[in-house]
PDB file of N, CA and C in Angstrom:
ATOM      1  N   VAL A   1       0.843  -1.077  -0.078  1.00  0.00           N
ATOM      2  CA  VAL A   1      -0.029   0.303  -0.004  1.00  0.00           C
ATOM      3  C   VAL A   1       1.301   1.223  -0.166  1.00  0.00           C
ATOM      4  N   THR A   2       0.545   2.451  -0.810  1.00  0.00           N
ATOM      5  CA  THR A   2       1.301   3.257  -0.950  1.00  0.00           C
ATOM      6  C   THR A   2       0.505   4.625  -0.797  1.00  0.00           C
ATOM      7  N   GLY A   3       0.779   5.118   0.444  1.00  0.00           N
ATOM      8  CA  GLY A   3      -0.086   6.578   0.640  1.00  0.00           C
ATOM      9  C   GLY A   3       0.619   7.754  -0.269  1.00  0.00           C
ATOM     10  N   ALA A   4       0.113   8.535  -0.986  1.00  0.00           N
ATOM     11  CA  ALA A   4       0.090   9.919  -1.493  1.00  0.00           C
ATOM     12  C   ALA A   4      -0.331  11.215  -0.925  1.00  0.00           C
ATOM     13  N   SER A   5      -0.057  12.427  -1.090  1.00  0.00           N
ATOM     14  CA  SER A   5      -0.314  13.497  -0.982  1.00  0.00           C
ATOM     15  C   SER A   5      -1.630  13.882  -1.827  1.00  0.00           C
ATOM     16  N   TYR A   6      -0.900  13.519  -3.241  1.00  0.00           N
ATOM     17  CA  TYR A   6      -1.611  13.960  -3.992  1.00  0.00           C
ATOM     18  C   TYR A   6      -1.816  12.602  -5.304  1.00  0.00           C
ATOM     19  N   VAL A   7      -2.633  12.971  -6.428  1.00  0.00           N
ATOM     20  CA  VAL A   7      -2.483  11.645  -7.506  1.00  0.00           C
ATOM     21  C   VAL A   7      -3.094  12.714  -8.790  1.00  0.00           C
ATOM     22  N   MET A   8      -2.046  12.447  -9.687  1.00  0.00           N
ATOM     23  CA  MET A   8      -2.234  12.797 -11.007  1.00  0.00           C
ATOM     24  C   MET A   8      -2.740  11.729 -11.887  1.00  0.00           C
ATOM     25  N   PHE A   9      -3.518  11.757 -12.808  1.00  0.00           N
ATOM     26  CA  PHE A   9      -3.814  10.998 -13.946  1.00  0.00           C
ATOM     27  C   PHE A   9      -3.354  11.578 -15.369  1.00  0.00           C
ATOM     28  N   LYS A  10      -2.509  10.848 -16.029  1.00  0.00           N
ATOM     29  CA  LYS A  10      -2.048  11.464 -17.247  1.00  0.00           C
ATOM     30  C   LYS A  10      -2.559  10.295 -18.449  1.00  0.00           C
ATOM     31  N   GLU A  11      -3.439  10.795 -19.451  1.00  0.00           N
ATOM     32  CA  GLU A  11      -3.574  10.150 -20.541  1.00  0.00           C
ATOM     33  C   GLU A  11      -2.266   9.984 -21.390  1.00  0.00           C
ATOM     34  N   ALA A  12      -1.850   8.528 -21.681  1.00  0.00           N
ATOM     35  CA  ALA A  12      -0.949   8.419 -22.520  1.00  0.00           C
ATOM     36  C   ALA A  12      -0.931   7.436 -23.632  1.00  0.00           C
ATOM     37  N   LEU A  13      -0.876   7.898 -24.721  1.00  0.00           N
ATOM     38  CA  LEU A  13      -1.071   7.361 -25.990  1.00  0.00           C
ATOM     39  C   LEU A  13      -0.272   6.010 -26.357  1.00  0.00           C
ATOM     40  N   ASN A  14       1.089   6.251 -25.778  1.00  0.00           N
ATOM     41  CA  ASN A  14       2.088   5.342 -26.057  1.00  0.00           C
ATOM     42  C   ASN A  14       1.918   3.767 -24.968  1.00  0.00           C
ATOM     43  N   ILE A  15       0.853   3.520 -24.180  1.00  0.00           N
ATOM     44  CA  ILE A  15       0.615   2.288 -23.848  1.00  0.00           C
ATOM     45  C   ILE A  15      -0.076   1.237 -24.568  1.00  0.00           C
ATOM     46  N   THR A  16       0.762   0.174 -24.757  1.00  0.00           N
ATOM     47  CA  THR A  16       0.586  -0.699 -25.714  1.00  0.00           C
ATOM     48  C   THR A  16      -0.431  -1.910 -25.034  1.00  0.00           C
ATOM     49  N   SER A  17      -0.059  -2.149 -23.640  1.00  0.00           N
ATOM     50  CA  SER A  17      -0.487  -3.089 -22.765  1.00  0.00           C
ATOM     51  C   SER A  17      -1.863  -3.127 -22.368  1.00  0.00           C
ATOM     52  N   GLY A  18      -2.194  -1.988 -22.191  1.00  0.00           N
ATOM     53  CA  GLY A  18      -3.620  -1.686 -21.715  1.00  0.00           C
ATOM     54  C   GLY A  18      -3.493  -1.115 -20.304  1.00  0.00           C
ATOM     55  N   LEU A  19      -2.378  -1.731 -19.770  1.00  0.00           N
ATOM     56  CA  LEU A  19      -2.427  -1.464 -18.247  1.00  0.00           C
ATOM     57  C   LEU A  19      -2.204  -0.268 -17.649  1.00  0.00           C
ATOM     58  N   ALA A  20      -2.219   0.518 -16.603  1.00  0.00           N
ATOM     59  CA  ALA A  20      -1.644   1.735 -16.389  1.00  0.00           C
ATOM     60  C   ALA A  20       0.019   1.489 -16.066  1.00  0.00           C
ATOM     61  N   LYS A  21       0.483   2.658 -15.985  1.00  0.00           N
ATOM     62  CA  LYS A  21       2.044   3.031 -15.409  1.00  0.00           C
ATOM     63  C   LYS A  21       2.001   3.679 -14.313  1.00  0.00           C
ATOM     64  N   PRO A  22       2.146   3.505 -13.050  1.00  0.00           N
ATOM     65  CA  PRO A  22       2.584   4.216 -11.893  1.00  0.00           C
ATOM     66  C   PRO A  22       3.610   4.552 -11.734  1.00  0.00           C
ATOM     67  N   THR A  23       3.745   6.032 -11.281  1.00  0.00           N
ATOM     68  CA  THR A  23       5.273   6.530 -11.037  1.00  0.00           C
ATOM     69  C   THR A  23       5.418   7.249  -9.473  1.00  0.00           C
ATOM     70  N   VAL A  24       5.969   7.098  -8.624  1.00  0.00           N
ATOM     71  CA  VAL A  24       6.016   7.938  -7.569  1.00  0.00           C
ATOM     72  C   VAL A  24       6.811   9.085  -7.929  1.00  0.00           C
ATOM     73  N   VAL A  25       5.917  10.658  -7.587  1.00  0.00           N
ATOM     74  CA  VAL A  25       6.498  11.761  -7.872  1.00  0.00           C
ATOM     75  C   VAL A  25       6.817  12.471  -6.750  1.00  0.00           C
ATOM     76  N   GLU A  26       7.970  12.720  -6.207  1.00  0.00           N
ATOM     77  CA  GLU A  26       7.897  13.282  -4.858  1.00  0.00           C
ATOM     78  C   GLU A  26       7.020  12.833  -3.738  1.00  0.00           C
ATOM     79  N   ASP A  27       5.976  13.364  -3.258  1.00  0.00           N
ATOM     80  CA  ASP A  27       5.123  12.831  -2.483  1.00  0.00           C
ATOM     81  C   ASP A  27       3.812  12.453  -3.086  1.00  0.00           C
ATOM     82  N   GLY A  28       3.551  12.182  -4.214  1.00  0.00           N
ATOM     83  CA  GLY A  28       2.411  11.885  -4.816  1.00  0.00           C
ATOM     84  C   GLY A  28       2.398  10.866  -6.128  1.00  0.00           C
ATOM     85  N   LEU A  29       1.594  10.678  -6.454  1.00  0.00           N
ATOM     86  CA  LEU A  29       1.554   9.301  -7.396  1.00  0.00           C
ATOM     87  C   LEU A  29       1.148  10.013  -9.139  1.00  0.00           C
ATOM     88  N   LEU A  30       1.796   9.549  -9.886  1.00  0.00           N
ATOM     89  CA  LEU A  30       1.414   9.974 -11.376  1.00  0.00           C
ATOM     90  C   LEU A  30       1.236   8.726 -12.207  1.00  0.00           C
ATOM     91  N   VAL A  31      -0.329   8.647 -12.449  1.00  0.00           N
ATOM     92  CA  VAL A  31      -0.755   7.014 -13.069  1.00  0.00           C
ATOM     93  C   VAL A  31      -1.225   7.502 -14.579  1.00  0.00           C
ATOM     94  N   GLU A  32      -0.231   7.000 -15.570  1.00  0.00           N
ATOM     95  CA  GLU A  32      -0.447   7.033 -17.133  1.00  0.00           C
ATOM     96  C   GLU A  32      -1.234   6.114 -17.340  1.00  0.00           C
ATOM     97  N   ILE A  33      -2.351   6.480 -17.999  1.00  0.00           N
ATOM     98  CA  ILE A  33      -3.618   5.675 -18.288  1.00  0.00           C
ATOM     99  C   ILE A  33      -3.711   5.822 -19.759  1.00  0.00           C
ATOM    100  N   THR A  34      -4.718   4.985 -20.411  1.00  0.00           N
ATOM    101  CA  THR A  34      -4.968   4.756 -21.918  1.00  0.00           C
ATOM    102  C   THR A  34      -6.084   6.012 -22.095  1.00  0.00           C
ATOM    103  N   PRO A  35      -6.522   6.568 -23.262  1.00  0.00           N
ATOM    104  CA  PRO A  35      -7.573   7.336 -23.296  1.00  0.00           C
ATOM    105  C   PRO A  35      -9.088   6.777 -22.934  1.00  0.00           C
ATOM    106  N   GLU A  36      -9.004   5.257 -23.278  1.00  0.00           N
ATOM    107  CA  GLU A  36     -10.301   4.721 -23.071  1.00  0.00           C
ATOM    108  C   GLU A  36     -10.578   4.286 -21.109  1.00  0.00           C
ATOM    109  N   THR A  37      -9.382   4.292 -20.559  1.00  0.00           N
ATOM    110  CA  THR A  37      -9.653   4.400 -19.081  1.00  0.00           C
ATOM    111  C   THR A  37      -9.918   5.817 -18.569  1.00  0.00           C
ATOM    112  N   MET A  38      -9.221   6.820 -19.127  1.00  0.00           N
ATOM    113  CA  MET A  38      -9.427   7.938 -18.821  1.00  0.00           C
ATOM    114  C   MET A  38     -11.096   8.339 -18.931  1.00  0.00           C
ATOM    115  N   LYS A  39     -11.273   8.020 -19.851  1.00  0.00           N
ATOM    116  CA  LYS A  39     -12.775   8.573 -19.967  1.00  0.00           C
ATOM    117  C   LYS A  39     -13.783   7.573 -19.191  1.00  0.00           C
ATOM    118  N   SER A  40     -13.299   6.545 -18.923  1.00  0.00           N
ATOM    119  CA  SER A  40     -14.015   5.703 -17.638  1.00  0.00           C
ATOM    120  C   SER A  40     -13.891   6.017 -16.652  1.00  0.00           C
ATOM    121  N   LEU A  41     -12.846   6.606 -16.141  1.00  0.00           N
ATOM    122  CA  LEU A  41     -12.350   7.341 -15.005  1.00  0.00           C
ATOM    123  C   LEU A  41     -13.209   8.547 -15.007  1.00  0.00           C
ATOM    124  N   ARG A  42     -13.502   9.334 -15.748  1.00  0.00           N
ATOM    125  CA  ARG A  42     -13.902  10.612 -15.580  1.00  0.00           C
ATOM    126  C   ARG A  42     -15.553  10.288 -15.287  1.00  0.00           C
ATOM    127  N   GLN A  43     -16.023   9.303 -16.005  1.00  0.00           N
ATOM    128  CA  GLN A  43     -17.672   9.039 -15.893  1.00  0.00           C
ATOM    129  C   GLN A  43     -17.628   8.500 -14.509  1.00  0.00           C
ATOM    130  N   ALA A  44     -16.907   7.559 -14.005  1.00  0.00           N
ATOM    131  CA  ALA A  44     -17.182   7.162 -12.553  1.00  0.00           C
ATOM    132  C   ALA A  44     -17.284   8.494 -11.287  1.00  0.00           C
ATOM    133  N   LEU A  45     -16.042   9.441 -11.732  1.00  0.00           N
ATOM    134  CA  LEU A  45     -16.195  10.063 -10.908  1.00  0.00           C
ATOM    135  C   LEU A  45     -17.299  11.235 -11.087  1.00  0.00           C
ATOM    136  N   ARG A  46     -18.004  11.412 -12.264  1.00  0.00           N
ATOM    137  CA  ARG A  46     -19.209  12.218 -12.118  1.00  0.00           C
ATOM    138  C   ARG A  46     -20.282  11.602 -11.601  1.00  0.00           C
ATOM    139  N   ASP A  47     -20.068  10.024 -11.388  1.00  0.00           N
ATOM    140  CA  ASP A  47     -21.281   9.069 -10.797  1.00  0.00           C
ATOM    141  C   ASP A  47     -20.966   8.777  -9.470  1.00  0.00           C
ATOM    142  N   LYS A  48     -19.991   9.290  -8.832  1.00  0.00           N
ATOM    143  CA  LYS A  48     -19.282   8.828  -7.404  1.00  0.00           C
ATOM    144  C   LYS A  48     -19.315   7.494  -7.641  1.00  0.00           C
ATOM    145  N   LYS A  49     -18.795   6.714  -8.657  1.00  0.00           N
ATOM    146  CA  LYS A  49     -18.630   5.222  -8.265  1.00  0.00           C
ATOM    147  C   LYS A  49     -17.147   5.018  -8.025  1.00  0.00           C
ATOM    148  N   ASP A  50     -16.894   3.663  -7.303  1.00  0.00           N
ATOM    149  CA  ASP A  50     -15.785   3.389  -7.094  1.00  0.00           C
ATOM    150  C   ASP A  50     -15.005   3.151  -8.541  1.00  0.00           C
ATOM    151  N   PHE A  51     -13.802   3.129  -8.468  1.00  0.00           N
ATOM    152  CA  PHE A  51     -12.984   2.600  -9.909  1.00  0.00           C
ATOM    153  C   PHE A  51     -11.686   2.167  -9.593  1.00  0.00           C
ATOM    154  N   THR A  52     -11.169   0.857 -10.203  1.00  0.00           N
ATOM    155  CA  THR A  52      -9.839   0.511 -10.128  1.00  0.00           C
ATOM    156  C   THR A  52      -9.624   0.447 -11.562  1.00  0.00           C
ATOM    157  N   ILE A  53      -7.883   0.593 -11.176  1.00  0.00           N
ATOM    158  CA  ILE A  53      -6.993   0.638 -12.476  1.00  0.00           C
ATOM    159  C   ILE A  53      -5.713  -0.115 -12.580  1.00  0.00           C
ATOM    160  N   LEU A  54      -6.110  -0.965 -12.992  1.00  0.00           N
ATOM    161  CA  LEU A  54      -4.717  -2.169 -12.836  1.00  0.00           C
ATOM    162  C   LEU A  54      -3.617  -1.583 -13.950  1.00  0.00           C
ATOM    163  N   CYS A  55      -2.573  -1.808 -13.007  1.00  0.00           N
ATOM    164  CA  CYS A  55      -1.179  -1.356 -13.378  1.00  0.00           C
ATOM    165  C   CYS A  55      -0.367  -2.476 -13.864  1.00  0.00           C
ATOM    166  N   GLU A  56       0.704  -1.938 -14.822  1.00  0.00           N
ATOM    167  CA  GLU A  56       1.811  -2.862 -15.175  1.00  0.00           C
ATOM    168  C   GLU A  56       2.551  -3.227 -14.163  1.00  0.00           C
ATOM    169  N   GLY A  57       3.420  -4.097 -14.401  1.00  0.00           N
ATOM    170  CA  GLY A  57       4.648  -4.380 -13.250  1.00  0.00           C
ATOM    171  C   GLY A  57       4.858  -5.988 -13.057  1.00  0.00           C
ATOM    172  N   ASN A  58       5.713  -6.382 -12.233  1.00  0.00           N
ATOM    173  CA  ASN A  58       5.934  -7.528 -12.098  1.00  0.00           C
ATOM    174  C   ASN A  58       4.864  -8.252 -10.933  1.00  0.00           C
ATOM    175  N   VAL A  59       4.478  -7.317  -9.895  1.00  0.00           N
ATOM    176  CA  VAL A  59       3.611  -7.551  -9.032  1.00  0.00           C
ATOM    177  C   VAL A  59       2.200  -7.064  -9.324  1.00  0.00           C
ATOM    178  N   ALA A  60       0.965  -7.686  -8.910  1.00  0.00           N
ATOM    179  CA  ALA A  60       0.001  -7.214  -9.030  1.00  0.00           C
ATOM    180  C   ALA A  60      -0.598  -5.974  -8.232  1.00  0.00           C
ATOM    181  N   GLN A  61      -0.434  -4.879  -9.240  1.00  0.00           N
ATOM    182  CA  GLN A  61      -0.409  -3.627  -8.599  1.00  0.00           C
ATOM    183  C   GLN A  61      -1.865  -2.821  -9.346  1.00  0.00           C
ATOM    184  N   HIS A  62      -2.601  -2.161  -8.683  1.00  0.00           N
ATOM    185  CA  HIS A  62      -3.676  -1.528  -8.868  1.00  0.00           C
ATOM    186  C   HIS A  62      -3.715  -0.152  -7.938  1.00  0.00           C
ATOM    187  N   VAL A  63      -4.588   0.859  -8.634  1.00  0.00           N
ATOM    188  CA  VAL A  63      -4.780   2.177  -8.076  1.00  0.00           C
ATOM    189  C   VAL A  63      -6.191   2.062  -7.715  1.00  0.00           C
ATOM    190  N   GLU A  64      -6.829   2.472  -6.391  1.00  0.00           N
ATOM    191  CA  GLU A  64      -8.416   2.275  -6.190  1.00  0.00           C
ATOM    192  C   GLU A  64      -8.790   3.684  -6.005  1.00  0.00           C
ATOM    193  N   ILE A  65     -10.084   4.174  -6.162  1.00  0.00           N
ATOM    194  CA  ILE A  65     -10.657   5.033  -5.970  1.00  0.00           C
ATOM    195  C   ILE A  65     -12.040   4.607  -5.373  1.00  0.00           C
ATOM    196  N   TYR A  66     -12.294   4.774  -4.133  1.00  0.00           N
ATOM    197  CA  TYR A  66     -13.350   4.714  -3.613  1.00  0.00           C
ATOM    198  C   TYR A  66     -14.031   5.720  -2.995  1.00  0.00           C
ATOM    199  N   TRP A  67     -15.162   5.987  -2.624  1.00  0.00           N
ATOM    200  CA  TRP A  67     -16.047   6.838  -2.020  1.00  0.00           C
ATOM    201  C   TRP A  67     -16.310   6.295  -0.770  1.00  0.00           C
ATOM    202  N   VAL A  68     -16.305   7.221   0.232  1.00  0.00           N
ATOM    203  CA  VAL A  68     -16.640   6.794   1.644  1.00  0.00           C
ATOM    204  C   VAL A  68     -18.067   7.652   2.102  1.00  0.00           C
ATOM    205  N   ASP A  69     -18.527   6.784   3.145  1.00  0.00           N
ATOM    206  CA  ASP A  69     -19.786   7.467   4.031  1.00  0.00           C
ATOM    207  C   ASP A  69     -19.511   8.401   4.550  1.00  0.00           C
ATOM    208  N   ASN A  70     -18.513   8.264   5.246  1.00  0.00           N
ATOM    209  CA  ASN A  70     -18.301   9.292   6.280  1.00  0.00           C
ATOM    210  C   ASN A  70     -16.579   9.724   6.487  1.00  0.00           C
ATOM    211  N   GLU A  71     -16.342  10.589   5.557  1.00  0.00           N
ATOM    212  CA  GLU A  71     -14.836  11.195   5.585  1.00  0.00           C
ATOM    213  C   GLU A  71     -14.287  11.697   6.818  1.00  0.00           C
ATOM    214  N   GLU A  72     -15.083  11.938   7.884  1.00  0.00           N
ATOM    215  CA  GLU A  72     -14.157  12.370   8.985  1.00  0.00           C
ATOM    216  C   GLU A  72     -13.548  11.179   9.708  1.00  0.00           C
ATOM    217  N   GLU A  73     -14.002   9.617   9.483  1.00  0.00           N
ATOM    218  CA  GLU A  73     -13.105   8.724   9.921  1.00  0.00           C
ATOM    219  C   GLU A  73     -12.279   8.446   9.120  1.00  0.00           C
ATOM    220  N   THR A  74     -11.815   8.785   7.793  1.00  0.00           N
ATOM    221  CA  THR A  74     -10.800   8.663   7.022  1.00  0.00           C
ATOM    222  C   THR A  74      -9.755   9.722   6.604  1.00  0.00           C
ATOM    223  N   ASN A  75      -9.939  10.425   6.845  1.00  0.00           N
ATOM    224  CA  ASN A  75      -9.014  11.792   6.633  1.00  0.00           C
ATOM    225  C   ASN A  75      -8.761  12.311   7.870  1.00  0.00           C
ATOM    226  N   LYS A  76      -8.381  11.593   8.915  1.00  0.00           N
ATOM    227  CA  LYS A  76      -7.867  11.992  10.145  1.00  0.00           C
ATOM    228  C   LYS A  76      -6.297  12.372   9.907  1.00  0.00           C
ATOM    229  N   GLY A  77      -5.545  13.648   9.832  1.00  0.00           N
ATOM    230  CA  GLY A  77      -4.199  13.669   9.697  1.00  0.00           C
ATOM    231  C   GLY A  77      -3.778  13.371   8.441  1.00  0.00           C
TER     232      GLY A  77
END
């Protein structure tokens, strides 16, 4: 599990595997995704739906975006 101060999503046309490419940048995370994934991510954010992005790598990696009912319990500090 990697915690980050921020997450950036970048649409990348050179991804051939269809899997996202995560990179740690300073204290944040840059996730390069396909145009199709970006379109789906935008729709999920508009609809306030959970979303998972599968990433490339030797270990099964993914970026999870999920909505919570009580933000006070999850954002302490």
